[in-house]
């Protein structure tokens, strides 16, 4: 009887290890969000001084399909995904806007000068309050806002060659509505 009790903790440990390792191999960019199909946060954010780009005004979401990218100059994955944002910005059917997260303005400007500015508007979130309202886990994150002003899709982590086609499909769905 005592030997059976010795094996119970081992069996529990092995079961938990199997669950852990099967979950760790999944797609981390697909994280459920409580904000999907809910209105996008209505937070106006000040412009990034020197970027010659207007401030972020959530009223502009209505009637437009908008991609909202949360980024920072100190974020290496943000740098890696930036060419995809530049490519998306060439599609005039979609507005690409940025929320600069907890960044130094001079560093953010240097980032945009080096890599190009794909954003039609940039809001500065120095304290991280807007990111909390958007339900951001970390940077980068990208949200697709439909014409009705509700969040249609959330991309956790950088846009990559592997997930770019999924994002394009979500954009096409939003444009069709």
PDB file of C-alpha atoms in Angstrom:
ATOM      1  CA  UNK A   1       0.000   0.000   0.000  1.00  0.00           C
ATOM      2  CA  UNK A   2       2.835   2.403   0.897  1.00  0.00           C
ATOM      3  CA  UNK A   3       4.469   1.778  -2.472  1.00  0.00           C
ATOM      4  CA  UNK A   4       1.320   2.908  -4.264  1.00  0.00           C
ATOM      5  CA  UNK A   5       1.465   6.243  -2.420  1.00  0.00           C
ATOM      6  CA  UNK A   6       5.045   6.729  -3.588  1.00  0.00           C
ATOM      7  CA  UNK A   7       3.994   6.426  -7.230  1.00  0.00           C
ATOM      8  CA  UNK A   8       1.024   8.821  -7.012  1.00  0.00           C
ATOM      9  CA  UNK A   9       3.174  12.004  -6.792  1.00  0.00           C
ATOM     10  CA  UNK A  10       5.362  10.676  -9.602  1.00  0.00           C
ATOM     11  CA  UNK A  11       2.311  10.047 -11.794  1.00  0.00           C
ATOM     12  CA  UNK A  12       0.970  13.545 -11.066  1.00  0.00           C
ATOM     13  CA  UNK A  13       4.361  15.070 -11.881  1.00  0.00           C
ATOM     14  CA  UNK A  14       4.572  13.186 -15.185  1.00  0.00           C
ATOM     15  CA  UNK A  15       1.039  14.202 -16.154  1.00  0.00           C
ATOM     16  CA  UNK A  16       1.816  17.864 -15.446  1.00  0.00           C
ATOM     17  CA  UNK A  17       5.084  17.618 -17.393  1.00  0.00           C
ATOM     18  CA  UNK A  18       3.240  16.240 -20.432  1.00  0.00           C
ATOM     19  CA  UNK A  19       0.678  19.064 -20.273  1.00  0.00           C
ATOM     20  CA  UNK A  20       3.411  21.675 -19.865  1.00  0.00           C
ATOM     21  CA  UNK A  21       5.521  20.450 -22.774  1.00  0.00           C
ATOM     22  CA  UNK A  22       2.587  20.047 -25.155  1.00  0.00           C
ATOM     23  CA  UNK A  23       1.431  23.607 -24.402  1.00  0.00           C
ATOM     24  CA  UNK A  24       4.916  25.088 -24.720  1.00  0.00           C
ATOM     25  CA  UNK A  25       5.149  23.961 -28.337  1.00  0.00           C
ATOM     26  CA  UNK A  26       1.956  25.762 -29.381  1.00  0.00           C
ATOM     27  CA  UNK A  27       1.586  29.019 -31.290  1.00  0.00           C
ATOM     28  CA  UNK A  28       2.209  31.773 -28.736  1.00  0.00           C
ATOM     29  CA  UNK A  29       1.010  34.498 -31.085  1.00  0.00           C
ATOM     30  CA  UNK A  30      -2.531  33.172 -30.752  1.00  0.00           C
ATOM     31  CA  UNK A  31      -3.524  34.322 -27.298  1.00  0.00           C
ATOM     32  CA  UNK A  32      -7.222  34.711 -26.598  1.00  0.00           C
ATOM     33  CA  UNK A  33      -8.240  38.272 -25.858  1.00  0.00           C
ATOM     34  CA  UNK A  34     -11.304  39.373 -23.953  1.00  0.00           C
ATOM     35  CA  UNK A  35     -11.338  42.444 -26.208  1.00  0.00           C
ATOM     36  CA  UNK A  36     -12.119  40.606 -29.464  1.00  0.00           C
ATOM     37  CA  UNK A  37     -15.408  41.956 -30.882  1.00  0.00           C
ATOM     38  CA  UNK A  38     -15.458  44.639 -28.178  1.00  0.00           C
ATOM     39  CA  UNK A  39     -14.990  48.369 -28.876  1.00  0.00           C
ATOM     40  CA  UNK A  40     -11.379  49.488 -29.139  1.00  0.00           C
ATOM     41  CA  UNK A  41     -10.201  51.592 -26.192  1.00  0.00           C
ATOM     42  CA  UNK A  42     -11.145  55.237 -26.649  1.00  0.00           C
ATOM     43  CA  UNK A  43      -7.874  56.759 -25.505  1.00  0.00           C
ATOM     44  CA  UNK A  44      -6.528  59.756 -27.361  1.00  0.00           C
ATOM     45  CA  UNK A  45      -2.736  59.869 -27.117  1.00  0.00           C
ATOM     46  CA  UNK A  46      -0.397  62.787 -27.813  1.00  0.00           C
ATOM     47  CA  UNK A  47       1.678  62.847 -30.990  1.00  0.00           C
ATOM     48  CA  UNK A  48       5.333  61.873 -31.124  1.00  0.00           C
ATOM     49  CA  UNK A  49       7.015  65.256 -31.368  1.00  0.00           C
ATOM     50  CA  UNK A  50       9.157  65.622 -34.458  1.00  0.00           C
ATOM     51  CA  UNK A  51       7.566  62.720 -36.345  1.00  0.00           C
ATOM     52  CA  UNK A  52       5.319  64.981 -38.455  1.00  0.00           C
ATOM     53  CA  UNK A  53       2.548  62.482 -37.807  1.00  0.00           C
ATOM     54  CA  UNK A  54      -0.710  63.360 -36.040  1.00  0.00           C
ATOM     55  CA  UNK A  55      -1.662  62.165 -32.572  1.00  0.00           C
ATOM     56  CA  UNK A  56      -3.683  58.998 -32.116  1.00  0.00           C
ATOM     57  CA  UNK A  57      -7.393  59.807 -32.139  1.00  0.00           C
ATOM     58  CA  UNK A  58      -9.615  56.749 -31.654  1.00  0.00           C
ATOM     59  CA  UNK A  59     -12.509  58.599 -33.297  1.00  0.00           C
ATOM     60  CA  UNK A  60     -10.669  57.968 -36.582  1.00  0.00           C
ATOM     61  CA  UNK A  61     -11.205  54.206 -36.148  1.00  0.00           C
ATOM     62  CA  UNK A  62     -14.885  54.522 -37.069  1.00  0.00           C
ATOM     63  CA  UNK A  63     -15.435  53.862 -40.754  1.00  0.00           C
ATOM     64  CA  UNK A  64     -11.872  52.608 -41.305  1.00  0.00           C
ATOM     65  CA  UNK A  65     -10.074  49.308 -41.011  1.00  0.00           C
ATOM     66  CA  UNK A  66      -7.135  50.163 -38.755  1.00  0.00           C
ATOM     67  CA  UNK A  67      -4.069  48.235 -37.685  1.00  0.00           C
ATOM     68  CA  UNK A  68      -2.863  49.417 -34.258  1.00  0.00           C
ATOM     69  CA  UNK A  69       0.758  48.451 -33.563  1.00  0.00           C
ATOM     70  CA  UNK A  70       2.203  48.769 -30.045  1.00  0.00           C
ATOM     71  CA  UNK A  71       5.968  49.251 -30.435  1.00  0.00           C
ATOM     72  CA  UNK A  72       9.135  50.678 -28.891  1.00  0.00           C
ATOM     73  CA  UNK A  73      12.592  51.547 -30.184  1.00  0.00           C
ATOM     74  CA  UNK A  74      14.228  49.383 -27.494  1.00  0.00           C
ATOM     75  CA  UNK A  75      12.256  46.319 -28.638  1.00  0.00           C
ATOM     76  CA  UNK A  76      14.300  44.025 -30.934  1.00  0.00           C
ATOM     77  CA  UNK A  77      11.223  42.111 -32.221  1.00  0.00           C
ATOM     78  CA  UNK A  78       9.646  45.495 -33.108  1.00  0.00           C
ATOM     79  CA  UNK A  79      12.642  46.199 -35.330  1.00  0.00           C
ATOM     80  CA  UNK A  80      12.298  42.757 -36.948  1.00  0.00           C
ATOM     81  CA  UNK A  81       8.578  43.194 -37.710  1.00  0.00           C
ATOM     82  CA  UNK A  82       8.888  46.768 -38.996  1.00  0.00           C
ATOM     83  CA  UNK A  83       9.349  45.837 -42.702  1.00  0.00           C
ATOM     84  CA  UNK A  84       5.986  44.041 -42.569  1.00  0.00           C
ATOM     85  CA  UNK A  85       4.328  47.198 -41.198  1.00  0.00           C
ATOM     86  CA  UNK A  86       5.937  49.261 -43.962  1.00  0.00           C
ATOM     87  CA  UNK A  87       4.542  46.785 -46.511  1.00  0.00           C
ATOM     88  CA  UNK A  88       1.061  46.880 -44.926  1.00  0.00           C
ATOM     89  CA  UNK A  89       1.093  50.687 -44.918  1.00  0.00           C
ATOM     90  CA  UNK A  90       1.252  50.655 -48.733  1.00  0.00           C
ATOM     91  CA  UNK A  91      -2.273  49.205 -48.804  1.00  0.00           C
ATOM     92  CA  UNK A  92      -4.451  52.330 -48.769  1.00  0.00           C
ATOM     93  CA  UNK A  93      -7.467  50.308 -47.642  1.00  0.00           C
ATOM     94  CA  UNK A  94      -5.920  49.933 -44.170  1.00  0.00           C
ATOM     95  CA  UNK A  95      -4.756  52.648 -41.777  1.00  0.00           C
ATOM     96  CA  UNK A  96      -1.618  51.670 -39.867  1.00  0.00           C
ATOM     97  CA  UNK A  97      -1.256  53.567 -36.587  1.00  0.00           C
ATOM     98  CA  UNK A  98       1.307  53.182 -33.847  1.00  0.00           C
ATOM     99  CA  UNK A  99       1.380  53.427 -30.087  1.00  0.00           C
ATOM    100  CA  UNK A 100       4.920  54.160 -28.932  1.00  0.00           C
ATOM    101  CA  UNK A 101       5.240  52.336 -25.605  1.00  0.00           C
ATOM    102  CA  UNK A 102       7.411  53.539 -22.688  1.00  0.00           C
ATOM    103  CA  UNK A 103      10.033  55.017 -24.978  1.00  0.00           C
ATOM    104  CA  UNK A 104      12.303  58.043 -25.175  1.00  0.00           C
ATOM    105  CA  UNK A 105      11.036  60.364 -27.955  1.00  0.00           C
ATOM    106  CA  UNK A 106      14.521  60.834 -29.447  1.00  0.00           C
ATOM    107  CA  UNK A 107      15.024  57.062 -29.642  1.00  0.00           C
ATOM    108  CA  UNK A 108      11.589  56.551 -31.204  1.00  0.00           C
ATOM    109  CA  UNK A 109      12.315  59.208 -33.834  1.00  0.00           C
ATOM    110  CA  UNK A 110      15.708  57.670 -34.625  1.00  0.00           C
ATOM    111  CA  UNK A 111      14.007  54.260 -35.023  1.00  0.00           C
ATOM    112  CA  UNK A 112      11.522  55.711 -37.533  1.00  0.00           C
ATOM    113  CA  UNK A 113      14.209  57.614 -39.448  1.00  0.00           C
ATOM    114  CA  UNK A 114      16.310  54.444 -39.760  1.00  0.00           C
ATOM    115  CA  UNK A 115      13.490  52.044 -40.682  1.00  0.00           C
ATOM    116  CA  UNK A 116      10.803  54.285 -42.189  1.00  0.00           C
ATOM    117  CA  UNK A 117       7.547  55.547 -40.748  1.00  0.00           C
ATOM    118  CA  UNK A 118       4.594  53.356 -41.762  1.00  0.00           C
ATOM    119  CA  UNK A 119       2.191  55.086 -39.373  1.00  0.00           C
ATOM    120  CA  UNK A 120      -0.506  57.594 -40.371  1.00  0.00           C
ATOM    121  CA  UNK A 121      -0.786  58.498 -36.667  1.00  0.00           C
ATOM    122  CA  UNK A 122       1.391  57.850 -33.627  1.00  0.00           C
ATOM    123  CA  UNK A 123       0.287  58.081 -30.020  1.00  0.00           C
ATOM    124  CA  UNK A 124       2.846  58.250 -27.233  1.00  0.00           C
ATOM    125  CA  UNK A 125       2.196  56.040 -24.195  1.00  0.00           C
ATOM    126  CA  UNK A 126       5.047  56.977 -21.855  1.00  0.00           C
ATOM    127  CA  UNK A 127       3.404  55.575 -18.708  1.00  0.00           C
ATOM    128  CA  UNK A 128       1.985  52.398 -20.284  1.00  0.00           C
ATOM    129  CA  UNK A 129      -1.635  53.268 -19.390  1.00  0.00           C
ATOM    130  CA  UNK A 130      -2.930  52.845 -22.944  1.00  0.00           C
ATOM    131  CA  UNK A 131      -1.219  49.464 -23.245  1.00  0.00           C
ATOM    132  CA  UNK A 132      -3.098  48.310 -20.152  1.00  0.00           C
ATOM    133  CA  UNK A 133      -6.402  49.444 -21.691  1.00  0.00           C
ATOM    134  CA  UNK A 134      -5.561  47.511 -24.872  1.00  0.00           C
ATOM    135  CA  UNK A 135      -4.728  44.386 -22.837  1.00  0.00           C
ATOM    136  CA  UNK A 136      -1.120  44.290 -24.000  1.00  0.00           C
ATOM    137  CA  UNK A 137       1.107  41.515 -22.627  1.00  0.00           C
ATOM    138  CA  UNK A 138       4.316  42.982 -24.073  1.00  0.00           C
ATOM    139  CA  UNK A 139       5.668  44.633 -27.180  1.00  0.00           C
ATOM    140  CA  UNK A 140       5.154  44.247 -30.007  1.00  0.00           C
ATOM    141  CA  UNK A 141       1.463  43.563 -30.256  1.00  0.00           C
ATOM    142  CA  UNK A 142      -0.852  44.420 -33.111  1.00  0.00           C
ATOM    143  CA  UNK A 143      -4.624  44.852 -33.123  1.00  0.00           C
ATOM    144  CA  UNK A 144      -6.955  44.935 -36.094  1.00  0.00           C
ATOM    145  CA  UNK A 145      -9.867  47.322 -35.580  1.00  0.00           C
ATOM    146  CA  UNK A 146     -12.872  46.976 -37.884  1.00  0.00           C
ATOM    147  CA  UNK A 147     -14.875  49.776 -39.469  1.00  0.00           C
ATOM    148  CA  UNK A 148     -17.329  49.634 -36.564  1.00  0.00           C
ATOM    149  CA  UNK A 149     -14.524  50.455 -34.106  1.00  0.00           C
ATOM    150  CA  UNK A 150     -14.343  47.000 -32.544  1.00  0.00           C
ATOM    151  CA  UNK A 151     -11.247  44.834 -32.211  1.00  0.00           C
ATOM    152  CA  UNK A 152     -11.335  42.023 -34.764  1.00  0.00           C
ATOM    153  CA  UNK A 153      -7.949  40.370 -34.253  1.00  0.00           C
ATOM    154  CA  UNK A 154      -4.967  40.444 -31.913  1.00  0.00           C
ATOM    155  CA  UNK A 155      -1.417  39.482 -32.857  1.00  0.00           C
ATOM    156  CA  UNK A 156       0.798  38.838 -29.843  1.00  0.00           C
ATOM    157  CA  UNK A 157       4.477  39.187 -30.625  1.00  0.00           C
ATOM    158  CA  UNK A 158       6.051  40.318 -33.856  1.00  0.00           C
ATOM    159  CA  UNK A 159       4.557  40.019 -37.303  1.00  0.00           C
ATOM    160  CA  UNK A 160       6.735  37.441 -39.046  1.00  0.00           C
ATOM    161  CA  UNK A 161       6.848  35.622 -42.369  1.00  0.00           C
ATOM    162  CA  UNK A 162       5.116  32.709 -40.618  1.00  0.00           C
ATOM    163  CA  UNK A 163       2.089  34.685 -39.380  1.00  0.00           C
ATOM    164  CA  UNK A 164       1.895  37.443 -42.023  1.00  0.00           C
ATOM    165  CA  UNK A 165      -0.563  35.517 -44.237  1.00  0.00           C
ATOM    166  CA  UNK A 166      -2.888  34.965 -41.253  1.00  0.00           C
ATOM    167  CA  UNK A 167      -2.856  38.721 -40.558  1.00  0.00           C
ATOM    168  CA  UNK A 168      -3.587  39.455 -44.237  1.00  0.00           C
ATOM    169  CA  UNK A 169      -6.544  37.048 -44.133  1.00  0.00           C
ATOM    170  CA  UNK A 170      -7.911  38.815 -41.041  1.00  0.00           C
ATOM    171  CA  UNK A 171      -7.490  42.196 -42.764  1.00  0.00           C
ATOM    172  CA  UNK A 172      -9.405  40.922 -45.808  1.00  0.00           C
ATOM    173  CA  UNK A 173     -12.213  39.670 -43.537  1.00  0.00           C
ATOM    174  CA  UNK A 174     -12.402  43.070 -41.835  1.00  0.00           C
ATOM    175  CA  UNK A 175     -12.456  44.841 -45.203  1.00  0.00           C
ATOM    176  CA  UNK A 176     -15.301  42.598 -46.389  1.00  0.00           C
ATOM    177  CA  UNK A 177     -17.514  43.622 -43.438  1.00  0.00           C
TER     178      UNK A 177
END
